[in-house]
Amino acid sequence: VNPRHARLLLHAVSEGGHKSVGQAVRTAAVMSVDTPFLSEVPECEQTRNGRRSRQDEEQGQDPHGDETAKEDGDLRRGKDILDPKAAMRAEEDAEKAAEEARKEEKKRRMQVARQKQAQFLDRESDVISAVNALYAFEQVQGSRNKWCRNHALRMKSLVEAQMLTQQLMRVLESTQPDYSSTDAVRDVRWPPSKRQRQILHRAFLAGWADKVARRVRVKDIVSRQGEGDDWHHNSKAIRYRSAEADGFVYMHPRSGLAKLAPEYVSYGEILQTTRPYMRNVSICEPEWLPSLSEYHTTLSKPLEDPAPWYDSRLDETRCFKQPSFGAHLWQLPLHATQYDDKNGKYLVFAAALLNGKVVRSFAQLRGSLAAAPASMIRNEGLALPRVHSLLRELKRARVCSRKALLSAWKEEPSYLRDEVALWIKNCDRPQLLAVWQELVDLALRSCSD
C-alpha cells in the first residue's frame, strides 16, 4: 500500500473507527486512478456525420456520391484561380467558421457533461465527488456501460477503483482480522454525515500533508505587480500558492470547490496543461495543519498571552503557540498544545490545584488562601518561599497531572500537606491539617467513581 494511502486509512480508522473503513478505502481507491469525470460528452454519430457532410461540401463533394456537385465544385475552384486573393480570403473565412463551430460544439459538449455529472458534485472535495460516482456505479443493476455514457463518466476508472477497493479490503482483512471485507464494502453509509465528511477531509490531509495551497487574493496580486510575470493580474483564474513551491497553482473551473474557493486547500497533484492546475482538491482548515502536517509546521515558544492553563478534561497543562506553515511561513491560527516548560507546567498545575480545578475537594480552600494562586506564575513568584517549596515538591515527584497526584496520595497521603499549608492563612492552618486526610480521601473516591 502506498505510504500516502496508508496514512489516509490509518487516520480515518483512528478517528472514525470501523465505520469509516469502507469510506476511507473508497477514497484511497479513487485517488489511485484517473478521474472518473469526462471533460466533455463523446461526440454523437449524428454530429460526426453532419461534420463530414460540411467538409465534403467544402471540398465540392456530395456525401451521397453525386458527381454533379463535384463538377460544380471544380468549376468554382477554377473561377477562384482567376482571383487568388479572393480564394485565399474565402478559405480563411471557411477555416475560421469551421474553428468557431468546433469551439461552440466543444463548449456545448462540456456543458452537457457538467449537467450530467452535477448530481455527484461535492462543494468541499473533488475526492468525495469521485467517491460519489464510485458508490453510485456500484449500485447499478443494468448495463454499466450505458449508465456511464448517460452520466458522462469514465467506466475504466470506475472499474479500476472498484477492483482496488476490493483488493485493499482483502489486505486490511489479512492484517486486521476484526475487519470483514464483505461488511465494510457493502455496508457503507453514503452520503457521509457531517462528522464523517470531516474525518475524510482530515484523513486526506494526513496522507497528502505536503500538498497544501493558500489562496492568493486580488489585493495581494495588485500590491505585488512588477515583481514578476506571475504577479500580473490578467485573468479571472482562481490563484493559489503551493506551500512547497514558488509561483501560482490554479483551481480548475470544473472543480467542485471553484465557487467556494476556500482559503486553504489540500490537493493530490499538479497537472500542467494551459496552467498548472490542482487535481483532487479538498477543503483544508488551517487549524488542522499543526497536528496533521507537523513536519511542515514551525511552532513558536509558548505564548504568555493567552496564558497557559490546566485542562481538566485532558488532565494536562496546555498553552498556545504561534504556528507557521511551509516554506513561505504562513501564519496560522493559534495552536493549543501541551505545555512543556520545565518549571511553568508545574506552576500552572499548582495554581489549578489551589483553585479547585484539579480535585473538587480543594475548592473549599479558596476562601482561606493567603494569596492568589495566579501570583506564582509571575516571574517574581519564584522568589516567594511558599511558591518555591510547592514547586520543588511537585518537581521531585514529577506531579503535573491529576493522575500523578492521586498516585502520589495513594502511596503517601500526607504528600503536599505542608506545602499547601503555606498558602493558607495562619488562622486557618490548624483546620487544614485536621481535615487534610478527609480532603485526600474525598479526592480519591470522587476520581475513582
Short mmCIF file of C-alpha atoms in Angstrom, two decimals:
data_model
loop_
_atom_site.label_atom_id
_atom_site.label_comp_id
_atom_site.label_asym_id
_atom_site.label_seq_id
_atom_site.Cartn_x
_atom_site.Cartn_y
_atom_site.Cartn_z
CA VAL A 1 0.00 0.00 0.00
CA ASN A 2 1.32 3.42 -0.94
CA PRO A 3 2.51 5.35 2.18
CA ARG A 4 0.13 8.21 1.43
CA HIS A 5 -2.83 5.87 1.16
CA ALA A 6 -1.69 4.05 4.31
CA ARG A 7 -1.69 7.32 6.30
CA LEU A 8 -5.13 8.15 4.90
CA LEU A 9 -6.52 4.78 6.00
CA LEU A 10 -4.86 4.82 9.43
CA HIS A 11 -6.08 8.31 10.25
CA ALA A 12 -9.64 7.61 9.10
CA VAL A 13 -9.83 4.45 11.21
CA SER A 14 -8.22 6.12 14.25
CA GLU A 15 -10.79 8.95 14.21
CA GLY A 16 -13.86 7.17 12.89
CA GLY A 17 -13.34 3.53 13.90
CA HIS A 18 -14.52 0.56 11.85
CA LYS A 19 -17.45 2.55 10.45
CA SER A 20 -15.02 4.66 8.43
CA VAL A 21 -13.18 1.73 6.82
CA GLY A 22 -15.37 1.40 3.73
CA GLN A 23 -15.42 5.16 3.11
CA ALA A 24 -11.65 5.52 3.59
CA VAL A 25 -10.89 2.55 1.32
CA ARG A 26 -13.01 4.00 -1.48
CA THR A 27 -11.30 7.36 -1.02
CA ALA A 28 -7.88 5.73 -1.34
CA ALA A 29 -9.09 3.82 -4.41
CA VAL A 30 -10.29 6.87 -6.36
CA MET A 31 -7.02 8.63 -5.52
CA SER A 32 -5.15 5.83 -7.31
CA VAL A 33 -6.91 6.04 -10.70
CA ASP A 34 -7.63 8.66 -13.32
CA THR A 35 -10.57 10.96 -12.69
CA PRO A 36 -13.90 9.26 -13.49
CA PHE A 37 -15.35 12.51 -14.86
CA LEU A 38 -15.15 13.13 -18.60
CA SER A 39 -14.40 16.72 -19.57
CA GLU A 40 -17.00 16.52 -22.35
CA VAL A 41 -19.58 14.07 -23.58
CA PRO A 42 -18.48 11.89 -26.50
CA GLU A 43 -19.41 13.18 -29.93
CA CYS A 44 -22.59 11.53 -31.13
CA GLU A 45 -22.85 9.79 -34.53
CA GLN A 46 -25.23 12.40 -35.89
CA THR A 47 -22.78 15.20 -35.11
CA ARG A 48 -19.90 13.31 -36.75
CA ASN A 49 -21.96 12.68 -39.91
CA GLY A 50 -23.01 16.32 -40.04
CA ARG A 51 -19.40 17.49 -39.80
CA ARG A 52 -18.33 15.08 -42.57
CA SER A 53 -21.14 16.43 -44.76
CA ARG A 54 -19.96 20.01 -44.26
CA GLN A 55 -16.38 19.03 -45.04
CA ASP A 56 -17.45 17.21 -48.20
CA GLU A 57 -19.46 20.19 -49.33
CA GLU A 58 -16.48 22.49 -48.75
CA GLN A 59 -14.39 20.19 -50.96
CA GLY A 60 -17.07 20.14 -53.65
CA GLN A 61 -18.10 16.53 -52.97
CA ASP A 62 -21.59 15.24 -52.44
CA PRO A 63 -21.61 12.95 -49.37
CA HIS A 64 -24.13 10.79 -51.26
CA GLY A 65 -21.86 10.41 -54.29
CA ASP A 66 -23.48 12.95 -56.63
CA GLU A 67 -20.92 13.67 -59.36
CA THR A 68 -22.73 16.80 -60.42
CA ALA A 69 -21.89 18.51 -57.14
CA LYS A 70 -18.26 17.54 -57.62
CA GLU A 71 -18.22 19.12 -61.08
CA ASP A 72 -19.77 22.33 -59.68
CA GLY A 73 -17.04 22.41 -57.06
CA ASP A 74 -14.39 22.07 -59.73
CA LEU A 75 -15.92 24.96 -61.63
CA ARG A 76 -15.92 27.15 -58.51
CA ARG A 77 -12.30 26.38 -57.86
CA GLY A 78 -11.49 27.16 -61.46
CA LYS A 79 -13.06 30.60 -61.13
CA ASP A 80 -11.20 31.20 -57.87
CA ILE A 81 -7.91 30.65 -59.63
CA LEU A 82 -8.56 33.83 -61.58
CA ASP A 83 -8.79 35.75 -58.28
CA PRO A 84 -6.28 34.12 -55.85
CA LYS A 85 -6.75 36.79 -53.15
CA ALA A 86 -10.47 36.21 -53.03
CA ALA A 87 -9.86 32.48 -52.92
CA MET A 88 -7.44 32.91 -50.00
CA ARG A 89 -9.90 35.09 -48.10
CA ALA A 90 -12.70 32.64 -48.72
CA GLU A 91 -10.52 29.79 -47.48
CA GLU A 92 -9.54 31.71 -44.34
CA ASP A 93 -13.16 32.62 -43.67
CA ALA A 94 -14.17 29.00 -44.09
CA GLU A 95 -11.43 27.87 -41.67
CA LYS A 96 -12.46 30.48 -39.10
CA ALA A 97 -16.09 29.49 -39.38
CA ALA A 98 -15.19 25.83 -39.01
CA GLU A 99 -12.98 26.58 -36.00
CA GLU A 100 -15.73 28.62 -34.35
CA ALA A 101 -18.18 25.81 -34.99
CA ARG A 102 -15.78 23.30 -33.41
CA LYS A 103 -15.32 25.53 -30.38
CA GLU A 104 -19.05 26.00 -29.95
CA GLU A 105 -19.64 22.28 -30.29
CA LYS A 106 -16.89 21.51 -27.76
CA LYS A 107 -18.32 24.08 -25.36
CA ARG A 108 -21.78 22.56 -25.73
CA ARG A 109 -20.46 19.05 -25.04
CA MET A 110 -18.60 20.30 -21.96
CA GLN A 111 -21.76 21.93 -20.62
CA VAL A 112 -23.74 18.75 -21.21
CA ALA A 113 -21.10 16.77 -19.31
CA ARG A 114 -21.30 19.14 -16.34
CA GLN A 115 -25.07 18.82 -16.25
CA LYS A 116 -24.88 15.03 -16.29
CA GLN A 117 -22.24 15.00 -13.51
CA ALA A 118 -23.92 17.62 -11.30
CA GLN A 119 -25.54 15.02 -9.04
CA PHE A 120 -22.12 13.72 -7.97
CA LEU A 121 -20.52 17.12 -7.38
CA ASP A 122 -19.35 17.93 -3.85
CA ARG A 123 -18.73 21.56 -2.91
CA GLU A 124 -15.95 20.79 -0.45
CA SER A 125 -13.97 17.95 -2.02
CA ASP A 126 -13.28 16.68 -5.52
CA VAL A 127 -12.25 13.40 -3.90
CA ILE A 128 -15.69 12.94 -2.35
CA SER A 129 -17.19 13.82 -5.75
CA ALA A 130 -15.29 10.88 -7.24
CA VAL A 131 -16.39 8.60 -4.39
CA ASN A 132 -19.99 9.71 -5.01
CA ALA A 133 -19.65 8.49 -8.59
CA LEU A 134 -17.99 5.23 -7.49
CA TYR A 135 -20.67 4.47 -4.93
CA ALA A 136 -23.44 5.13 -7.47
CA PHE A 137 -21.59 2.95 -10.00
CA GLU A 138 -21.55 0.08 -7.51
CA GLN A 139 -25.34 0.24 -7.21
CA VAL A 140 -26.02 -0.05 -10.96
CA GLN A 141 -28.08 -3.15 -11.78
CA GLY A 142 -28.33 -2.91 -15.57
CA SER A 143 -25.79 -2.00 -18.22
CA ARG A 144 -22.91 -0.16 -16.58
CA ASN A 145 -21.53 0.97 -19.91
CA LYS A 146 -24.81 2.69 -20.82
CA TRP A 147 -25.07 4.18 -17.31
CA CYS A 148 -21.59 5.69 -17.62
CA ARG A 149 -22.44 7.19 -21.04
CA ASN A 150 -25.62 8.71 -19.62
CA HIS A 151 -23.66 10.37 -16.80
CA ALA A 152 -20.50 11.34 -18.73
CA LEU A 153 -18.30 9.09 -16.61
CA ARG A 154 -15.18 7.14 -17.49
CA MET A 155 -16.07 3.48 -16.96
CA LYS A 156 -12.45 2.29 -16.99
CA SER A 157 -11.58 4.46 -13.96
CA LEU A 158 -14.64 3.33 -12.01
CA VAL A 159 -13.96 -0.35 -12.70
CA GLU A 160 -10.33 0.07 -11.60
CA ALA A 161 -11.42 1.92 -8.45
CA GLN A 162 -13.93 -0.81 -7.60
CA MET A 163 -11.27 -3.51 -8.04
CA LEU A 164 -8.81 -1.54 -5.89
CA THR A 165 -11.46 -1.20 -3.20
CA GLN A 166 -11.85 -4.96 -3.06
CA GLN A 167 -8.06 -5.50 -3.05
CA LEU A 168 -7.48 -3.01 -0.24
CA MET A 169 -10.21 -4.59 1.83
CA ARG A 170 -8.57 -8.00 1.43
CA VAL A 171 -5.23 -6.52 2.55
CA LEU A 172 -6.84 -4.93 5.60
CA GLU A 173 -8.69 -8.11 6.44
CA SER A 174 -5.46 -10.14 6.30
CA THR A 175 -3.71 -7.76 8.72
CA GLN A 176 -6.75 -6.90 10.86
CA PRO A 177 -8.99 -9.97 11.36
CA ASP A 178 -11.61 -7.78 13.04
CA TYR A 179 -12.42 -6.23 9.67
CA SER A 180 -14.86 -8.06 7.44
CA SER A 181 -14.32 -7.15 3.80
CA THR A 182 -17.87 -8.10 2.88
CA ASP A 183 -19.43 -5.93 5.57
CA ALA A 184 -17.06 -3.00 5.06
CA VAL A 185 -17.53 -2.94 1.30
CA ARG A 186 -21.29 -3.39 1.26
CA ASP A 187 -22.43 -1.70 4.46
CA VAL A 188 -21.35 1.87 3.72
CA ARG A 189 -23.43 4.85 4.76
CA TRP A 190 -23.33 7.24 1.85
CA PRO A 191 -23.50 10.15 1.57
CA PRO A 192 -21.43 10.59 4.73
CA SER A 193 -22.58 12.62 7.70
CA LYS A 194 -21.03 15.96 8.56
CA ARG A 195 -18.75 14.28 11.10
CA GLN A 196 -17.72 11.56 8.62
CA ARG A 197 -17.01 14.18 5.95
CA GLN A 198 -14.66 15.98 8.31
CA ILE A 199 -12.90 12.69 9.07
CA LEU A 200 -12.39 12.09 5.33
CA HIS A 201 -11.11 15.66 4.81
CA ARG A 202 -8.63 15.27 7.67
CA ALA A 203 -7.60 11.79 6.53
CA PHE A 204 -6.87 13.10 3.04
CA LEU A 205 -4.76 15.89 4.53
CA ALA A 206 -2.87 13.35 6.67
CA GLY A 207 -1.92 11.44 3.52
CA TRP A 208 -1.05 14.48 1.42
CA ALA A 209 0.28 16.70 4.21
CA ASP A 210 2.84 18.36 1.93
CA LYS A 211 0.30 19.18 -0.78
CA VAL A 212 -1.25 22.33 0.69
CA ALA A 213 -2.01 25.61 -1.06
CA ARG A 214 -3.22 29.00 0.09
CA ARG A 215 -5.43 31.27 -1.97
CA VAL A 216 -3.92 34.43 -3.44
CA ARG A 217 -6.31 37.36 -3.23
CA VAL A 218 -6.61 40.13 -5.82
CA LYS A 219 -5.28 42.69 -3.35
CA ASP A 220 -2.10 40.63 -2.94
CA ILE A 221 -1.63 40.48 -6.72
CA VAL A 222 -2.19 44.22 -7.16
CA SER A 223 0.24 45.09 -4.35
CA ARG A 224 2.98 42.91 -5.87
CA GLN A 225 2.66 43.77 -9.56
CA GLY A 226 6.04 44.43 -11.09
CA GLU A 227 7.78 41.68 -9.11
CA GLY A 228 7.43 39.17 -11.95
CA ASP A 229 5.13 37.83 -14.60
CA ASP A 230 3.38 35.56 -12.11
CA TRP A 231 2.01 38.56 -10.26
CA HIS A 232 0.26 40.18 -13.23
CA HIS A 233 -3.49 40.19 -12.65
CA ASN A 234 -4.59 39.47 -16.21
CA SER A 235 -7.35 36.90 -15.77
CA LYS A 236 -10.17 35.76 -13.52
CA ALA A 237 -8.44 32.48 -12.72
CA ILE A 238 -8.57 31.33 -9.08
CA ARG A 239 -4.96 31.51 -7.96
CA TYR A 240 -3.31 29.61 -5.13
CA ARG A 241 0.23 29.39 -3.91
CA SER A 242 1.63 26.00 -3.07
CA ALA A 243 3.43 25.54 0.25
CA GLU A 244 6.17 23.52 -1.43
CA ALA A 245 6.98 25.70 -4.45
CA ASP A 246 7.07 29.26 -5.78
CA GLY A 247 4.69 30.52 -8.40
CA PHE A 248 0.97 30.06 -8.79
CA VAL A 249 -1.14 26.94 -9.00
CA TYR A 250 -4.75 27.17 -10.06
CA MET A 251 -8.17 25.89 -9.12
CA HIS A 252 -9.70 24.31 -12.22
CA PRO A 253 -13.04 25.94 -13.13
CA ARG A 254 -14.64 22.47 -13.28
CA SER A 255 -13.64 21.69 -9.70
CA GLY A 256 -16.48 21.38 -7.20
CA LEU A 257 -14.69 23.94 -5.00
CA ALA A 258 -14.42 26.61 -7.71
CA LYS A 259 -17.36 28.63 -6.34
CA LEU A 260 -16.35 28.23 -2.70
CA ALA A 261 -12.60 28.80 -3.31
CA PRO A 262 -11.59 28.33 0.37
CA GLU A 263 -8.56 29.99 1.89
CA TYR A 264 -6.62 26.73 2.28
CA VAL A 265 -6.90 23.53 0.26
CA SER A 266 -5.06 20.23 0.01
CA TYR A 267 -4.58 18.55 -3.35
CA GLY A 268 -3.35 15.28 -4.81
CA GLU A 269 -1.09 16.52 -7.59
CA ILE A 270 -0.40 19.31 -10.06
CA LEU A 271 -1.31 18.79 -13.73
CA GLN A 272 0.40 21.08 -16.22
CA THR A 273 -1.94 21.94 -19.09
CA THR A 274 -2.58 25.52 -20.14
CA ARG A 275 -1.84 26.31 -16.49
CA PRO A 276 -0.60 24.28 -13.51
CA TYR A 277 -3.96 23.04 -12.18
CA MET A 278 -4.51 21.28 -8.86
CA ARG A 279 -6.17 17.87 -9.11
CA ASN A 280 -8.24 16.13 -6.41
CA VAL A 281 -8.72 19.28 -4.38
CA SER A 282 -10.23 19.12 -0.89
CA ILE A 283 -11.04 21.75 1.71
CA CYS A 284 -8.48 22.21 4.46
CA GLU A 285 -9.00 24.09 7.71
CA PRO A 286 -5.83 25.92 8.84
CA GLU A 287 -6.40 24.66 12.41
CA TRP A 288 -5.74 21.10 11.17
CA LEU A 289 -2.25 21.75 9.81
CA PRO A 290 -0.14 21.81 13.01
CA SER A 291 -1.35 18.35 14.07
CA LEU A 292 -1.79 16.65 10.67
CA SER A 293 1.19 18.24 8.92
CA GLU A 294 3.52 18.74 11.85
CA TYR A 295 6.73 18.19 9.85
CA HIS A 296 5.90 21.24 7.75
CA THR A 297 4.81 23.40 10.71
CA THR A 298 7.07 25.54 12.88
CA LEU A 299 5.79 26.38 16.37
CA SER A 300 6.85 29.41 18.40
CA LYS A 301 7.72 29.37 22.07
CA PRO A 302 4.77 29.18 24.50
CA LEU A 303 2.84 32.45 24.48
CA GLU A 304 2.31 34.38 27.70
CA ASP A 305 -0.89 35.91 26.35
CA PRO A 306 -3.17 33.98 26.32
CA ALA A 307 -1.71 32.49 29.49
CA PRO A 308 -1.11 28.73 29.89
CA TRP A 309 -3.83 26.77 31.69
CA TYR A 310 -4.72 23.37 33.12
CA ASP A 311 -7.20 21.35 31.07
CA SER A 312 -9.15 19.11 33.45
CA ARG A 313 -10.64 17.05 30.60
CA LEU A 314 -7.25 16.17 29.12
CA ASP A 315 -5.59 16.22 32.56
CA GLU A 316 -2.60 18.21 31.38
CA THR A 317 -1.24 21.74 31.36
CA ARG A 318 -1.59 23.44 28.00
CA CYS A 319 -0.52 26.61 26.25
CA PHE A 320 -0.88 28.43 22.95
CA LYS A 321 1.86 28.62 20.35
CA GLN A 322 2.02 30.56 17.10
CA PRO A 323 2.36 28.14 14.15
CA SER A 324 3.95 28.98 10.80
CA PHE A 325 3.45 26.65 7.86
CA GLY A 326 5.56 25.67 4.88
CA ALA A 327 8.45 27.33 3.13
CA HIS A 328 6.53 30.63 2.98
CA LEU A 329 5.92 30.59 6.76
CA TRP A 330 2.19 31.27 6.54
CA GLN A 331 0.80 32.42 9.88
CA LEU A 332 -1.88 30.03 11.11
CA PRO A 333 -4.40 30.45 13.96
CA LEU A 334 -3.00 29.91 17.45
CA HIS A 335 -2.42 26.26 18.24
CA ALA A 336 -3.13 24.77 21.67
CA THR A 337 -0.61 22.15 22.73
CA GLN A 338 0.86 20.54 25.83
CA TYR A 339 2.84 22.96 27.99
CA ASP A 340 6.40 21.65 28.14
CA ASP A 341 8.19 24.37 30.12
CA LYS A 342 10.28 22.67 32.81
CA ASN A 343 9.03 24.94 35.63
CA GLY A 344 5.97 26.51 34.08
CA LYS A 345 3.95 23.30 33.73
CA TYR A 346 4.32 22.59 37.48
CA LEU A 347 3.41 26.15 38.46
CA VAL A 348 0.30 26.16 36.24
CA PHE A 349 -0.74 22.82 37.73
CA ALA A 350 -0.15 24.10 41.28
CA ALA A 351 -2.31 27.18 40.66
CA ALA A 352 -5.10 24.99 39.27
CA LEU A 353 -4.85 22.67 42.29
CA LEU A 354 -5.27 25.52 44.78
CA ASN A 355 -8.20 26.88 42.76
CA GLY A 356 -10.00 23.53 43.00
CA LYS A 357 -9.73 22.76 39.26
CA VAL A 358 -7.72 19.56 39.69
CA VAL A 359 -9.74 17.94 42.52
CA ARG A 360 -13.09 19.35 43.56
CA SER A 361 -12.48 18.82 47.27
CA PHE A 362 -9.85 21.60 47.21
CA ALA A 363 -12.40 24.17 46.04
CA GLN A 364 -13.39 24.79 49.68
CA LEU A 365 -9.86 26.10 50.38
CA ARG A 366 -10.22 29.14 48.13
CA GLY A 367 -11.69 31.33 50.87
CA SER A 368 -8.74 30.57 53.17
CA LEU A 369 -5.90 31.31 50.74
CA ALA A 370 -3.37 33.91 51.83
CA ALA A 371 -2.59 34.93 48.23
CA ALA A 372 -3.99 34.44 44.74
CA PRO A 373 -2.63 31.23 43.16
CA ALA A 374 -2.05 33.11 39.89
CA SER A 375 0.75 35.04 41.61
CA MET A 376 3.05 32.01 41.43
CA ILE A 377 3.00 32.08 37.61
CA ARG A 378 4.58 35.54 37.51
CA ASN A 379 8.35 35.76 37.22
CA GLU A 380 8.73 37.27 40.69
CA GLY A 381 6.66 34.48 42.20
CA LEU A 382 9.62 32.07 42.37
CA ALA A 383 11.26 34.30 44.98
CA LEU A 384 8.44 33.59 47.46
CA PRO A 385 9.15 30.68 49.88
CA ARG A 386 5.67 29.17 49.53
CA VAL A 387 5.98 29.12 45.72
CA HIS A 388 9.47 27.65 45.78
CA SER A 389 8.50 24.98 48.31
CA LEU A 390 5.44 23.80 46.36
CA LEU A 391 7.33 23.83 43.06
CA ARG A 392 10.23 21.81 44.50
CA GLU A 393 7.92 19.09 45.83
CA LEU A 394 5.93 18.81 42.61
CA LYS A 395 9.10 18.52 40.54
CA ARG A 396 10.60 15.94 42.90
CA ALA A 397 7.65 13.57 42.44
CA ARG A 398 7.06 14.69 38.82
CA VAL A 399 3.45 15.57 39.55
CA CYS A 400 1.82 17.82 36.97
CA SER A 401 -1.43 15.90 36.36
CA ARG A 402 -4.37 14.62 38.38
CA LYS A 403 -3.41 11.03 37.67
CA ALA A 404 0.11 11.53 39.04
CA LEU A 405 -1.23 13.40 42.09
CA LEU A 406 -3.70 10.66 43.02
CA SER A 407 -0.96 8.06 42.60
CA ALA A 408 1.27 10.02 44.98
CA TRP A 409 -1.53 10.33 47.55
CA LYS A 410 -2.18 6.58 47.46
CA GLU A 411 1.43 5.96 48.45
CA GLU A 412 1.75 8.91 50.84
CA PRO A 413 -1.49 10.62 51.97
CA SER A 414 0.43 13.50 53.57
CA TYR A 415 2.04 14.45 50.25
CA LEU A 416 1.87 18.27 49.70
CA ARG A 417 0.17 18.83 53.07
CA ASP A 418 2.87 21.12 54.49
CA GLU A 419 3.44 22.86 51.15
CA VAL A 420 -0.26 23.66 50.70
CA ALA A 421 -0.46 24.82 54.34
CA LEU A 422 1.97 27.65 53.50
CA TRP A 423 -0.70 29.06 51.18
CA ILE A 424 -3.37 29.09 53.88
CA LYS A 425 -3.93 31.97 56.28
CA ASN A 426 -2.31 31.44 59.67
CA CYS A 427 -5.65 31.34 61.45
CA ASP A 428 -6.97 28.56 59.17
CA ARG A 429 -3.90 26.29 59.06
CA PRO A 430 -4.82 24.14 62.09
CA GLN A 431 -8.18 23.41 60.49
CA LEU A 432 -6.50 22.41 57.20
CA LEU A 433 -4.17 19.98 59.00
CA ALA A 434 -7.16 18.46 60.76
CA VAL A 435 -9.22 17.86 57.60
CA TRP A 436 -6.34 17.05 55.26
CA GLN A 437 -6.92 13.29 55.32
CA GLU A 438 -10.60 13.82 54.66
CA LEU A 439 -9.80 16.03 51.64
CA VAL A 440 -7.45 13.40 50.22
CA ASP A 441 -9.92 10.54 50.76
CA LEU A 442 -12.70 12.53 49.13
CA ALA A 443 -10.47 13.26 46.12
CA LEU A 444 -9.54 9.60 45.74
CA ARG A 445 -13.17 8.45 45.94
CA SER A 446 -14.53 11.06 43.55
CA CYS A 447 -11.90 10.34 40.92
CA SER A 448 -12.33 6.58 41.16
CA ASP A 449 -16.11 6.75 40.53
#
